Amino acid sequence: MGASSHVRFAFAALMASLMTVMGDKSASPTLPATFEVDLLFPRNETYAPSWLMPVVFAIQNPSLAVPLSASIQWSMWEGNSTRSPGHIGGGGFDVDGDVRTATSTPKNPYMLSGAVNTISYPDGVWTLAWYVQYNICGGPTHSENFTTVFTVSKSGKAIDLEAATSSDVCGAAQAQAFNITSPWGCGMLGPSPTTNPCAATIDSAAASSLSALARATGAICTSYSSNLTCLDPSPPPGQPSAANPRVVAASTLLTLLAALGALIHLA
């Protein structure tokens, strides 16, 4: 993997870390408790092309990611082949690392978001494949594989993160839950619990924050996405050009830019 790829991966992880909502001091849940990962967006629907098509996961009880060493691994491709020009391979969020390094306790549920550019493919079928990777008893393993198929079309509807988690559709979200019965050890997992994706919703404030941060930083892509626009804060004509300063604090953006500069220097 080249230096630019390392920067892209590190930048994506940095963006995920910045999604921690400051000031929530909720304690770790009393065991047994459920650790759950929900795919909030996209859904099996038809969307208009966007230079920032979001991929949004919610983590319920994020502190429990630490004993699991949990991460989310995902890939996305356009068309019928994972080798297509629109292929994005090796996407992921290091949930365990984000929780360990957060400067305050992550909000519950904890939102993780990336974005990809579908402008170059205004009409087509896309596939998002994902799973939860975790580590117990000395070896990595992963949950069942999930696949979501969605369509991009010029006649598709605009992206609406709030509507994607409304009460009438939230129960259909893809989700994986783990029953954590003890903090460590091979016997830490109990029988798989029933998932509850409706406990993770995107309200107007969260939707504005996700959209504003994406607009401020540009599309986030990975090493196989050479045909997409990556790390480009300049949108195409007619697209939003800047974050709303009332949503994203200047200090957050300065921290992000400083960190990105450091990553480029190290690479």
Short mmCIF file of C-alpha atoms in Angstrom, two decimals:
data_model
loop_
_atom_site.label_atom_id
_atom_site.label_comp_id
_atom_site.label_asym_id
_atom_site.label_seq_id
_atom_site.Cartn_x
_atom_site.Cartn_y
_atom_site.Cartn_z
CA MET A 1 0.00 0.00 0.00
CA GLY A 2 1.42 3.40 -1.02
CA ALA A 3 1.91 6.46 1.14
CA SER A 4 -1.22 8.14 -0.23
CA SER A 5 -3.26 5.06 0.66
CA HIS A 6 -1.98 5.15 4.22
CA VAL A 7 -2.96 8.80 4.43
CA ARG A 8 -6.46 8.01 3.15
CA PHE A 9 -6.94 5.20 5.64
CA ALA A 10 -5.59 7.29 8.52
CA PHE A 11 -7.70 10.26 7.46
CA ALA A 12 -10.83 8.11 7.43
CA ALA A 13 -10.03 6.89 10.92
CA LEU A 14 -9.41 10.48 12.03
CA MET A 15 -12.77 11.54 10.63
CA ALA A 16 -14.44 8.71 12.50
CA SER A 17 -12.75 9.83 15.73
CA LEU A 18 -14.02 13.36 15.25
CA MET A 19 -17.58 12.04 15.16
CA THR A 20 -17.42 11.58 18.95
CA VAL A 21 -19.92 13.95 20.53
CA MET A 22 -18.16 15.74 23.36
CA GLY A 23 -19.56 16.00 26.85
CA ASP A 24 -21.44 12.71 27.18
CA LYS A 25 -20.12 11.10 30.36
CA SER A 26 -22.26 7.97 30.32
CA ALA A 27 -20.56 5.10 32.13
CA SER A 28 -19.92 1.66 30.71
CA PRO A 29 -23.05 -0.51 30.89
CA THR A 30 -23.48 -3.11 33.60
CA LEU A 31 -22.85 -6.62 32.30
CA PRO A 32 -24.41 -8.54 30.74
CA ALA A 33 -25.04 -5.94 28.05
CA THR A 34 -25.46 -5.75 24.30
CA PHE A 35 -22.90 -4.38 21.86
CA GLU A 36 -24.64 -3.66 18.55
CA VAL A 37 -23.60 -2.36 15.13
CA ASP A 38 -26.33 -0.96 12.85
CA LEU A 39 -26.03 0.11 9.22
CA LEU A 40 -28.15 3.26 9.10
CA PHE A 41 -27.33 4.35 5.54
CA PRO A 42 -27.54 3.49 2.66
CA ARG A 43 -30.69 1.36 2.39
CA ASN A 44 -32.09 -0.75 -0.45
CA GLU A 45 -33.46 2.30 -2.24
CA THR A 46 -32.77 4.57 -5.22
CA TYR A 47 -30.78 7.76 -4.61
CA ALA A 48 -29.77 10.69 -6.76
CA PRO A 49 -26.04 10.90 -7.60
CA SER A 50 -24.03 12.70 -4.95
CA TRP A 51 -20.42 13.70 -4.53
CA LEU A 52 -20.87 12.76 -0.85
CA MET A 53 -22.90 9.55 -0.67
CA PRO A 54 -22.78 8.73 3.05
CA VAL A 55 -22.04 5.38 4.66
CA VAL A 56 -23.27 5.62 8.25
CA PHE A 57 -22.98 3.05 11.03
CA ALA A 58 -24.24 3.36 14.61
CA ILE A 59 -22.57 1.65 17.56
CA GLN A 60 -24.71 0.91 20.60
CA ASN A 61 -22.77 0.68 23.89
CA PRO A 62 -19.50 1.65 22.18
CA SER A 63 -17.39 1.05 25.31
CA LEU A 64 -17.94 -2.67 24.78
CA ALA A 65 -15.92 -2.45 21.56
CA VAL A 66 -12.77 -2.52 23.70
CA PRO A 67 -12.98 -6.07 25.13
CA LEU A 68 -14.02 -7.27 21.67
CA SER A 69 -11.27 -5.33 19.82
CA ALA A 70 -14.13 -4.58 17.43
CA SER A 71 -13.88 -2.97 14.02
CA ILE A 72 -16.19 -2.63 11.02
CA GLN A 73 -14.89 -3.81 7.65
CA TRP A 74 -16.69 -2.86 4.42
CA SER A 75 -16.35 -2.74 0.67
CA MET A 76 -18.47 -1.10 -2.00
CA TRP A 77 -18.64 -1.53 -5.73
CA GLU A 78 -20.63 -0.31 -8.70
CA GLY A 79 -22.00 -2.83 -11.19
CA ASN A 80 -21.64 -6.61 -11.05
CA SER A 81 -17.96 -6.97 -10.20
CA THR A 82 -15.75 -6.15 -7.24
CA ARG A 83 -13.12 -5.26 -9.84
CA SER A 84 -15.28 -2.53 -11.38
CA PRO A 85 -13.88 1.01 -11.72
CA GLY A 86 -16.19 2.08 -8.89
CA HIS A 87 -14.79 -0.48 -6.47
CA ILE A 88 -13.88 0.72 -2.98
CA GLY A 89 -12.06 -2.03 -1.11
CA GLY A 90 -10.67 -2.20 2.39
CA GLY A 91 -12.97 0.36 3.96
CA GLY A 92 -13.29 0.18 7.70
CA PHE A 93 -13.70 1.82 11.10
CA ASP A 94 -11.51 0.92 14.07
CA VAL A 95 -14.23 1.18 16.73
CA ASP A 96 -12.00 -0.15 19.52
CA GLY A 97 -9.25 2.35 18.69
CA ASP A 98 -11.68 5.26 18.47
CA VAL A 99 -13.12 4.49 21.90
CA ARG A 100 -9.68 4.03 23.47
CA THR A 101 -8.32 7.33 22.13
CA ALA A 102 -11.43 9.53 22.44
CA THR A 103 -10.89 12.59 24.62
CA SER A 104 -14.29 12.06 26.22
CA THR A 105 -16.72 9.18 26.49
CA PRO A 106 -18.33 8.62 23.07
CA LYS A 107 -22.03 9.31 22.89
CA ASN A 108 -24.30 6.27 22.93
CA PRO A 109 -25.16 5.43 20.20
CA TYR A 110 -21.91 6.41 18.54
CA MET A 111 -22.07 7.39 14.85
CA LEU A 112 -19.34 6.51 12.36
CA SER A 113 -19.52 7.93 8.85
CA GLY A 114 -17.60 8.04 5.61
CA ALA A 115 -18.60 9.27 2.16
CA VAL A 116 -18.04 8.20 -1.43
CA ASN A 117 -18.49 10.05 -4.70
CA THR A 118 -21.12 8.59 -7.03
CA ILE A 119 -21.22 11.56 -9.43
CA SER A 120 -19.09 9.68 -11.98
CA TYR A 121 -21.65 6.85 -12.02
CA PRO A 122 -25.02 8.66 -12.30
CA ASP A 123 -27.00 5.53 -13.21
CA GLY A 124 -26.18 2.13 -11.79
CA VAL A 125 -26.53 -0.47 -9.08
CA TRP A 126 -24.17 -0.42 -6.11
CA THR A 127 -23.40 -3.07 -3.49
CA LEU A 128 -22.18 -2.43 0.06
CA ALA A 129 -20.80 -5.50 1.87
CA TRP A 130 -19.79 -5.34 5.54
CA TYR A 131 -19.14 -7.32 8.72
CA VAL A 132 -17.98 -6.79 12.30
CA GLN A 133 -14.48 -8.09 13.04
CA TYR A 134 -13.61 -8.95 16.64
CA ASN A 135 -10.97 -10.84 18.61
CA ILE A 136 -11.50 -13.28 21.48
CA CYS A 137 -9.49 -16.31 22.62
CA GLY A 138 -6.39 -15.16 20.74
CA GLY A 139 -7.62 -15.00 17.17
CA PRO A 140 -9.57 -12.59 14.97
CA THR A 141 -12.95 -13.65 13.66
CA HIS A 142 -15.94 -11.88 12.21
CA SER A 143 -19.69 -11.77 12.29
CA GLU A 144 -21.99 -12.86 9.53
CA ASN A 145 -21.59 -11.01 6.24
CA PHE A 146 -24.18 -8.40 5.31
CA THR A 147 -24.92 -7.02 1.85
CA THR A 148 -27.01 -4.00 0.89
CA VAL A 149 -27.82 -3.24 -2.74
CA PHE A 150 -28.91 0.27 -3.71
CA THR A 151 -29.39 2.16 -6.95
CA VAL A 152 -28.04 5.51 -8.08
CA SER A 153 -30.19 7.25 -10.67
CA LYS A 154 -30.72 10.79 -11.88
CA SER A 155 -34.39 10.24 -11.05
CA GLY A 156 -33.61 8.97 -7.54
CA LYS A 157 -34.53 10.74 -4.34
CA ALA A 158 -32.28 13.11 -2.45
CA ILE A 159 -30.30 11.74 0.48
CA ASP A 160 -32.25 12.11 3.74
CA LEU A 161 -30.49 10.68 6.80
CA GLU A 162 -33.37 11.48 9.14
CA ALA A 163 -35.89 9.63 7.00
CA ALA A 164 -33.56 6.62 6.79
CA THR A 165 -34.00 6.02 10.53
CA SER A 166 -37.62 7.09 10.99
CA SER A 167 -39.90 4.90 13.10
CA ASP A 168 -41.62 3.32 10.10
CA VAL A 169 -38.42 1.98 8.53
CA CYS A 170 -35.80 1.72 11.30
CA GLY A 171 -36.65 -1.90 12.12
CA ALA A 172 -35.49 -3.03 8.67
CA ALA A 173 -31.90 -1.82 9.20
CA GLN A 174 -29.15 -4.41 9.00
CA ALA A 175 -27.67 -5.04 12.43
CA GLN A 176 -25.35 -7.36 14.37
CA ALA A 177 -25.54 -7.69 18.16
CA PHE A 178 -23.25 -9.37 20.70
CA ASN A 179 -24.20 -10.39 24.25
CA ILE A 180 -21.23 -9.40 26.45
CA THR A 181 -21.43 -11.38 29.70
CA SER A 182 -17.93 -10.70 31.13
CA PRO A 183 -15.22 -8.11 30.43
CA TRP A 184 -12.54 -10.53 29.16
CA GLY A 185 -11.89 -14.17 28.33
CA CYS A 186 -13.12 -16.88 26.01
CA GLY A 187 -16.47 -17.07 27.77
CA MET A 188 -17.28 -13.39 27.42
CA LEU A 189 -19.95 -13.92 24.74
CA GLY A 190 -23.40 -15.26 25.56
CA PRO A 191 -26.17 -16.31 23.15
CA SER A 192 -26.75 -13.77 20.38
CA PRO A 193 -29.38 -11.22 21.45
CA THR A 194 -32.18 -9.75 19.37
CA THR A 195 -31.05 -6.63 17.54
CA ASN A 196 -32.73 -3.27 18.14
CA PRO A 197 -31.69 -0.87 15.34
CA CYS A 198 -34.55 1.52 16.15
CA ALA A 199 -32.56 2.55 19.24
CA ALA A 200 -30.11 4.28 16.90
CA THR A 201 -31.65 7.18 14.99
CA ILE A 202 -30.31 10.22 13.17
CA ASP A 203 -32.08 13.39 14.27
CA SER A 204 -31.80 16.76 12.56
CA ALA A 205 -28.81 17.86 14.66
CA ALA A 206 -26.89 14.65 13.95
CA ALA A 207 -27.75 14.79 10.24
CA SER A 208 -26.53 18.39 10.04
CA SER A 209 -23.29 17.52 11.83
CA LEU A 210 -22.59 14.52 9.59
CA SER A 211 -23.32 16.50 6.43
CA ALA A 212 -21.36 19.55 7.52
CA LEU A 213 -18.25 17.57 8.43
CA ALA A 214 -18.44 15.68 5.14
CA ARG A 215 -18.76 18.95 3.19
CA ALA A 216 -15.83 20.45 5.10
CA THR A 217 -13.47 17.54 4.52
CA GLY A 218 -14.54 16.14 1.17
CA ALA A 219 -15.18 12.59 0.01
CA ILE A 220 -13.43 9.80 1.91
CA CYS A 221 -12.20 6.91 -0.22
CA THR A 222 -9.70 4.06 0.08
CA SER A 223 -6.81 2.52 -1.82
CA TYR A 224 -8.80 0.91 -4.64
CA SER A 225 -10.84 3.99 -5.48
CA SER A 226 -8.58 5.68 -8.02
CA ASN A 227 -11.57 6.42 -10.26
CA LEU A 228 -13.37 8.37 -7.54
CA THR A 229 -12.65 11.80 -6.13
CA CYS A 230 -10.81 11.32 -2.83
CA LEU A 231 -9.94 13.90 -0.17
CA ASP A 232 -11.19 16.70 -2.41
CA PRO A 233 -12.89 19.52 -0.49
CA SER A 234 -13.90 21.29 -3.72
CA PRO A 235 -17.34 20.01 -4.82
CA PRO A 236 -18.59 19.95 -8.42
CA PRO A 237 -20.57 22.97 -9.64
CA GLY A 238 -23.96 23.22 -7.97
CA GLN A 239 -22.98 21.14 -4.94
CA PRO A 240 -22.62 22.53 -1.37
CA SER A 241 -19.21 24.16 -1.02
CA ALA A 242 -18.65 24.69 2.70
CA ALA A 243 -19.73 23.55 6.12
CA ASN A 244 -22.15 25.59 8.16
CA PRO A 245 -19.96 27.24 10.82
CA ARG A 246 -22.83 26.91 13.31
CA VAL A 247 -22.56 23.12 13.01
CA VAL A 248 -18.82 22.42 12.79
CA ALA A 249 -16.69 24.38 15.23
CA ALA A 250 -13.64 26.15 13.85
CA SER A 251 -11.44 24.46 16.44
CA THR A 252 -12.51 21.04 15.19
CA LEU A 253 -11.64 21.92 11.60
CA LEU A 254 -8.28 23.36 12.62
CA THR A 255 -7.51 20.18 14.55
CA LEU A 256 -8.51 18.09 11.54
CA LEU A 257 -6.36 20.09 9.13
CA ALA A 258 -3.36 20.02 11.47
CA ALA A 259 -3.66 16.28 11.92
CA LEU A 260 -4.03 15.73 8.16
CA GLY A 261 -0.90 17.79 7.58
CA ALA A 262 0.98 15.64 10.07
CA LEU A 263 -0.22 12.46 8.40
CA ILE A 264 0.91 13.67 4.97
CA HIS A 265 4.29 14.61 6.44
CA LEU A 266 4.72 11.18 8.06
CA ALA A 267 3.70 9.41 4.85
#
